[in-house]
Amino acid sequence: MTDIENEQTAAAASAAAPDTLNDERAHRLAKRAAMIEAGRDPYPEHCEVTDHAADIETRYAELAAGEDTTDVVKVAGRVVAKRGQGKIMFVVLRDPSGDLQLFCRINDMPEDAWQLLGELDLGDIVAAEGVVVRTRRGQLSVAPRALTLLSKAVRPLPEKFHGLSDKETRYRQRYVDLIVNEDVRETFRKRSAIISAFRRYMEETGYMEVETPILQTIQGGATAKPFITHFNALNQECYLRIATELHLKRLLVGGFERVFEIGRIFRNEGMDLTHNPEFTTMEAYRAYSDLEGMKELAEGVIKAANAAIGNPEVIEYQGAQIDLSGTWPSRPMTEIVSDALGREVTLDTPVEELAAAAREAGIEVKPEWTAGKLIAELYDEIGEPSIVNPTFVCDYPVEVSPLAKRFEDDPRLTHRFELVIAGHEYANAFSELNDPVDQAERFRKQMEEKAGGDDEAMEYDEDYVRALEYGMPPAGGIGIGIDRVVMLLTDSASIRDVLLFPHMKPEKGSGAGAAAARAAQEGAAGAGAAASYVPNKVPTIDYSKVAVEPLFADYVDFETFSKSDFRAVKVKDCFAVPKSKKLLQFTLDDGTGEDRTILSGIHAYYEPEDLIGRTLIAITNLPPRNMMGVASCGMIISAVHQEGDEERLNVLMVDDAIPAGAKLY
């Protein structure tokens, strides 16, 4: 604890109020201008720093209260607290290692340094040279003999961050989040240590790190919707990679035995607590290995990362105890689904029975789905969430494993596992398919699915099949989600908490970014203007084709109607429900002080990030309805109409000035 911890200057207090932000910023800009006019540079080029707060704390831990030293140190950091007591002033500097107090005495400092001390604002970055002392109150400090301004902060720091709106600001302005919150800085220090531990483990076990292309001409290696970009030099459409798999396995053909890559993957899909459109994975492939080798790798590398950040073997993740010790068990997918259903099912269970079970679980069943596909869907919906401790879920149906090797005695199953912890997938592994004829056939099936409208299906990679024709040794392969491992080992609830710069929707009124640039090129009027509502992503209404349902002829008595409780609700969070192409899950402020969850099938019309912060209308007194395993407590109100054979929908949005919980009459 510093002598002035919890104390804030008047500048910080005013910074907390949005309506005074511009005044405070203008005041600081005036200070900057005055310094420059007086010939003082508020942004010098260089500063020598020889010491850091944590090192000083360690070296002088035994220094007694009230004792001075003659040891000179040179430190630098951001001013995060300041107060004065006549001829004594206290300043707290924050450097990358921690906080350090400057114990400033007028008789110790030149006049210009003392004058600068009075001009400092919270957020300024300064350098100090002085001796190490411990105050009579026992606070280890540096008593400056010289003080230099290194960077004048013209924008005040926030007093504190709390609540949803500030959470959004924290993600968008991560630089401020890192300044203010030590726990956030610690999370990203741990992330760095975890990735370093992954790399060390792989190198120590004989794997060679390689790099593969991010721009690719074939969509392959996974079933996912890609980002598409244009390569001007070749006038060619390219994909941002959705996986590194197919290039890494080409290297096994080329003669390397153990290869791995840690890198960014891009998938043009929804965002939720465990998904971001760009994320980091480690993929590794080992010739002459199999699933057992990949289990050993997954268990070993995650345990090494956990140890690298000082965690015990039993950790806590979001209130659940996770035991990482011992050898992690393996269980067939059908066994997990059977346990979840309370009755045994296998690939021999009639399709009609499996389809009925899937519908009971809220899954939208397609008529062409086979027993293997239905069991995989049931596993995703009700099986995976039931798993707590690390478990290798194995024996995957071939329908959902186009790159895995089939069982020799049952070609309906593949040699594949997913590592599941706390209801989430952390790794996906295969005994790799190396038969070029079988691989070519599976690519053809994927192309048929793509032609049928599945934009996540793989494309036919002719060059990869050609590579297999030269011969690839039997091999095990694995992909591990680095971001999810960091979430697990740092007890972080959202993937955004472990990404320094998660993808965010544009700020209201922002004229920057690709969309604004395109609008400017097209001469669109008001490209940077903020919309007062979220535009429906379905194209503009053609009123000549609109058909509106006739008004109800039957009357509803007033007493019956008044039982429906229509309320204004604020959208605190919204994300796409996994495994559903239609459903969005809303977390709503309905004015009661407790969050309300409502699921709504409007994803075809709106992206979830566009609805966060909006004020909608909902019925709040409907009985809870189970949808995709989630209790939906109410209904979001929308306006629907017909255009030809297509139903169109617009969510009702109202003025944000209406408070949460306001009742409609």
Tab-separated table of C-alpha atoms in Angstrom, residues 311-516:
chain	number	residue	atom	x	y	z
A	311	ASN	CA	-0.963	-22.877	-11.211
A	312	PRO	CA	-1.674	-25.976	-9.091
A	313	GLU	CA	-2.855	-29.167	-10.826
A	314	VAL	CA	-6.402	-28.582	-9.563
A	315	ILE	CA	-7.576	-25.210	-10.840
A	316	GLU	CA	-10.839	-23.287	-10.664
A	317	TYR	CA	-12.601	-22.246	-13.852
A	318	GLN	CA	-15.743	-20.111	-13.543
A	319	GLY	CA	-16.672	-21.694	-10.212
A	320	ALA	CA	-15.924	-25.314	-11.222
A	321	GLN	CA	-12.991	-27.355	-9.916
A	322	ILE	CA	-10.938	-28.755	-12.826
A	323	ASP	CA	-8.480	-31.561	-12.053
A	324	LEU	CA	-5.601	-31.571	-14.550
A	325	SER	CA	-3.603	-34.235	-12.702
A	326	GLY	CA	-3.019	-37.847	-13.701
A	327	THR	CA	-3.705	-39.468	-17.067
A	328	TRP	CA	-6.747	-38.015	-18.764
A	329	PRO	CA	-9.483	-40.564	-19.647
A	330	SER	CA	-10.795	-41.443	-23.120
A	331	ARG	CA	-14.518	-42.077	-23.803
A	332	PRO	CA	-16.419	-42.940	-27.020
A	333	MET	CA	-18.880	-40.314	-28.254
A	334	THR	CA	-21.795	-42.776	-28.199
A	335	GLU	CA	-21.149	-43.509	-24.512
A	336	ILE	CA	-21.329	-39.807	-23.615
A	337	VAL	CA	-24.529	-39.304	-25.637
A	338	SER	CA	-26.064	-42.405	-24.011
A	339	ASP	CA	-25.292	-41.055	-20.536
A	340	ALA	CA	-26.820	-37.689	-21.436
A	341	LEU	CA	-29.994	-39.294	-22.844
A	342	GLY	CA	-30.326	-41.826	-20.045
A	343	ARG	CA	-30.510	-44.729	-22.504
A	344	GLU	CA	-28.013	-46.488	-24.740
A	345	VAL	CA	-27.670	-45.370	-28.348
A	346	THR	CA	-25.208	-46.561	-30.999
A	347	LEU	CA	-24.679	-46.144	-34.715
A	348	ASP	CA	-27.088	-49.083	-35.094
A	349	THR	CA	-29.910	-47.236	-33.328
A	350	PRO	CA	-32.691	-46.489	-35.869
A	351	VAL	CA	-32.369	-43.075	-37.486
A	352	GLU	CA	-35.991	-42.253	-36.590
A	353	GLU	CA	-35.274	-42.800	-32.905
A	354	LEU	CA	-32.137	-40.645	-33.015
A	355	ALA	CA	-33.962	-37.913	-34.931
A	356	ALA	CA	-36.736	-37.860	-32.317
A	357	ALA	CA	-34.159	-37.533	-29.541
A	358	ALA	CA	-32.485	-34.684	-31.425
A	359	ARG	CA	-35.774	-32.819	-31.824
A	360	GLU	CA	-36.473	-33.240	-28.106
A	361	ALA	CA	-33.100	-31.585	-27.470
A	362	GLY	CA	-34.119	-28.607	-29.627
A	363	ILE	CA	-32.007	-29.535	-32.668
A	364	GLU	CA	-33.290	-28.683	-36.138
A	365	VAL	CA	-33.051	-32.059	-37.892
A	366	LYS	CA	-32.463	-32.337	-41.649
A	367	PRO	CA	-34.013	-35.298	-43.484
A	368	GLU	CA	-30.712	-36.392	-45.050
A	369	TRP	CA	-28.916	-36.772	-41.703
A	370	THR	CA	-27.546	-40.229	-40.990
A	371	ALA	CA	-27.158	-41.968	-37.613
A	372	GLY	CA	-23.565	-40.753	-37.323
A	373	LYS	CA	-24.513	-37.133	-38.019
A	374	LEU	CA	-27.407	-37.268	-35.535
A	375	ILE	CA	-25.219	-38.709	-32.774
A	376	ALA	CA	-22.635	-35.980	-33.434
A	377	GLU	CA	-25.329	-33.296	-33.200
A	378	LEU	CA	-26.701	-34.798	-29.973
A	379	TYR	CA	-23.185	-34.889	-28.565
A	380	ASP	CA	-22.615	-31.212	-29.393
A	381	GLU	CA	-25.923	-30.200	-27.832
A	382	ILE	CA	-26.225	-32.325	-24.688
A	383	GLY	CA	-23.090	-34.468	-24.406
A	384	GLU	CA	-20.208	-32.010	-24.531
A	385	PRO	CA	-21.699	-29.598	-21.927
A	386	SER	CA	-21.853	-32.459	-19.393
A	387	ILE	CA	-18.055	-32.965	-19.321
A	388	VAL	CA	-16.075	-31.210	-16.562
A	389	ASN	CA	-12.605	-32.733	-16.127
A	390	PRO	CA	-10.261	-33.258	-19.121
A	391	THR	CA	-11.652	-36.030	-21.333
A	392	PHE	CA	-10.592	-37.313	-24.753
A	393	VAL	CA	-13.880	-37.873	-26.609
A	394	CYS	CA	-13.119	-40.413	-29.341
A	395	ASP	CA	-14.651	-42.688	-32.023
A	396	TYR	CA	-16.158	-39.923	-34.187
A	397	PRO	CA	-18.570	-40.761	-37.043
A	398	VAL	CA	-17.024	-40.424	-40.509
A	399	GLU	CA	-19.755	-37.954	-41.550
A	400	VAL	CA	-18.212	-35.235	-39.354
A	401	SER	CA	-14.541	-36.232	-39.840
A	402	PRO	CA	-13.641	-35.831	-43.542
A	403	LEU	CA	-9.861	-35.866	-42.941
A	404	ALA	CA	-9.580	-38.679	-40.360
A	405	LYS	CA	-8.653	-42.314	-40.962
A	406	ARG	CA	-11.510	-44.837	-40.709
A	407	PHE	CA	-11.648	-47.736	-38.262
A	408	GLU	CA	-10.402	-50.907	-39.925
A	409	ASP	CA	-13.250	-52.992	-38.455
A	410	ASP	CA	-16.015	-50.349	-38.713
A	411	PRO	CA	-15.678	-47.808	-41.550
A	412	ARG	CA	-18.518	-45.744	-40.047
A	413	LEU	CA	-16.110	-44.529	-37.335
A	414	THR	CA	-12.845	-42.602	-37.522
A	415	HIS	CA	-9.685	-42.396	-35.449
A	416	ARG	CA	-10.360	-38.948	-34.006
A	417	PHE	CA	-10.684	-37.324	-30.610
A	418	GLU	CA	-11.607	-33.946	-29.191
A	419	LEU	CA	-10.221	-32.866	-25.833
A	420	VAL	CA	-13.098	-31.444	-23.782
A	421	ILE	CA	-12.733	-29.557	-20.493
A	422	ALA	CA	-15.502	-27.686	-18.651
A	423	GLY	CA	-17.948	-28.320	-21.499
A	424	HIS	CA	-15.716	-26.805	-24.206
A	425	GLU	CA	-13.447	-28.234	-26.905
A	426	TYR	CA	-9.744	-27.465	-26.502
A	427	ALA	CA	-8.128	-29.791	-29.045
A	428	ASN	CA	-9.069	-31.811	-32.097
A	429	ALA	CA	-6.880	-34.713	-33.229
A	430	PHE	CA	-6.790	-37.424	-35.912
A	431	SER	CA	-4.937	-40.454	-37.034
A	432	GLU	CA	-4.429	-38.744	-40.361
A	433	LEU	CA	-5.920	-40.037	-43.575
A	434	ASN	CA	-3.106	-40.840	-46.026
A	435	ASP	CA	-4.978	-42.838	-48.689
A	436	PRO	CA	-5.197	-40.492	-51.724
A	437	VAL	CA	-8.167	-42.317	-53.253
A	438	ASP	CA	-10.209	-42.191	-50.028
A	439	GLN	CA	-9.215	-38.539	-49.545
A	440	ALA	CA	-10.289	-37.624	-53.064
A	441	GLU	CA	-13.671	-39.260	-52.512
A	442	ARG	CA	-14.218	-37.368	-49.267
A	443	PHE	CA	-13.325	-34.093	-50.981
A	444	ARG	CA	-15.946	-34.907	-53.653
A	445	LYS	CA	-18.577	-35.420	-50.934
A	446	GLN	CA	-17.624	-32.078	-49.417
A	447	MET	CA	-18.028	-30.416	-52.820
A	448	GLU	CA	-21.491	-31.955	-53.153
A	449	GLU	CA	-22.427	-30.452	-49.783
A	450	LYS	CA	-21.048	-27.069	-50.877
A	451	ALA	CA	-23.115	-27.270	-54.079
A	452	GLY	CA	-26.119	-27.999	-51.862
A	453	GLY	CA	-25.656	-24.693	-50.057
A	454	ASP	CA	-23.216	-25.547	-47.239
A	455	ASP	CA	-20.757	-22.624	-47.385
A	456	GLU	CA	-18.672	-24.214	-44.620
A	457	ALA	CA	-17.873	-27.373	-46.602
A	458	MET	CA	-14.333	-27.865	-47.898
A	459	GLU	CA	-13.275	-27.449	-51.505
A	460	TYR	CA	-11.469	-30.068	-53.587
A	461	ASP	CA	-7.725	-29.574	-53.079
A	462	GLU	CA	-6.237	-31.245	-56.139
A	463	ASP	CA	-2.648	-30.433	-55.168
A	464	TYR	CA	-3.078	-31.990	-51.717
A	465	VAL	CA	-4.411	-35.206	-53.277
A	466	ARG	CA	-1.418	-35.168	-55.643
A	467	ALA	CA	0.893	-34.810	-52.618
A	468	LEU	CA	-0.725	-37.844	-50.969
A	469	GLU	CA	-0.190	-39.810	-54.171
A	470	TYR	CA	3.561	-39.424	-53.600
A	471	GLY	CA	3.028	-41.130	-50.237
A	472	MET	CA	2.529	-39.719	-46.752
A	473	PRO	CA	3.568	-41.883	-43.786
A	474	PRO	CA	0.976	-42.794	-41.152
A	475	ALA	CA	0.715	-39.810	-38.830
A	476	GLY	CA	-1.060	-38.245	-35.907
A	477	GLY	CA	-2.193	-34.638	-36.087
A	478	ILE	CA	-3.683	-32.193	-33.598
A	479	GLY	CA	-4.995	-28.655	-33.371
A	480	ILE	CA	-5.162	-26.889	-29.989
A	481	GLY	CA	-7.035	-23.629	-29.397
A	482	ILE	CA	-4.513	-21.377	-27.658
A	483	ASP	CA	-7.069	-18.723	-26.705
A	484	ARG	CA	-9.307	-21.263	-24.952
A	485	VAL	CA	-6.343	-22.736	-23.091
A	486	VAL	CA	-5.468	-19.228	-21.877
A	487	MET	CA	-9.099	-18.714	-20.821
A	488	LEU	CA	-9.013	-21.966	-18.848
A	489	LEU	CA	-5.686	-21.367	-17.116
A	490	THR	CA	-6.459	-17.717	-16.231
A	491	ASP	CA	-10.117	-18.317	-15.242
A	492	SER	CA	-11.374	-15.892	-17.908
A	493	ALA	CA	-15.065	-16.045	-18.836
A	494	SER	CA	-14.827	-14.602	-22.351
A	495	ILE	CA	-12.390	-15.010	-25.220
A	496	ARG	CA	-12.327	-11.216	-25.417
A	497	ASP	CA	-10.683	-11.179	-21.988
A	498	VAL	CA	-7.629	-13.011	-23.373
A	499	LEU	CA	-7.322	-11.234	-26.748
A	500	LEU	CA	-5.471	-7.940	-26.570
A	501	PHE	CA	-7.508	-6.486	-29.420
A	502	PRO	CA	-10.749	-8.457	-29.971
A	503	HIS	CA	-12.852	-7.612	-32.990
A	504	MET	CA	-15.397	-4.884	-32.220
A	505	LYS	CA	-18.209	-3.272	-34.147
A	506	PRO	CA	-17.437	0.314	-35.265
A	507	GLU	CA	-18.029	3.043	-32.720
A	508	LYS	CA	-21.190	5.074	-33.177
A	509	GLY	CA	-20.510	7.974	-35.510
A	510	SER	CA	-17.192	6.542	-36.672
A	511	GLY	CA	-16.290	7.422	-40.238
A	512	ALA	CA	-13.289	5.102	-40.268
A	513	GLY	CA	-12.848	1.564	-41.516
A	514	ALA	CA	-13.470	-0.402	-44.688
A	515	ALA	CA	-17.213	0.300	-44.865
A	516	ALA	CA	-16.705	4.049	-44.569
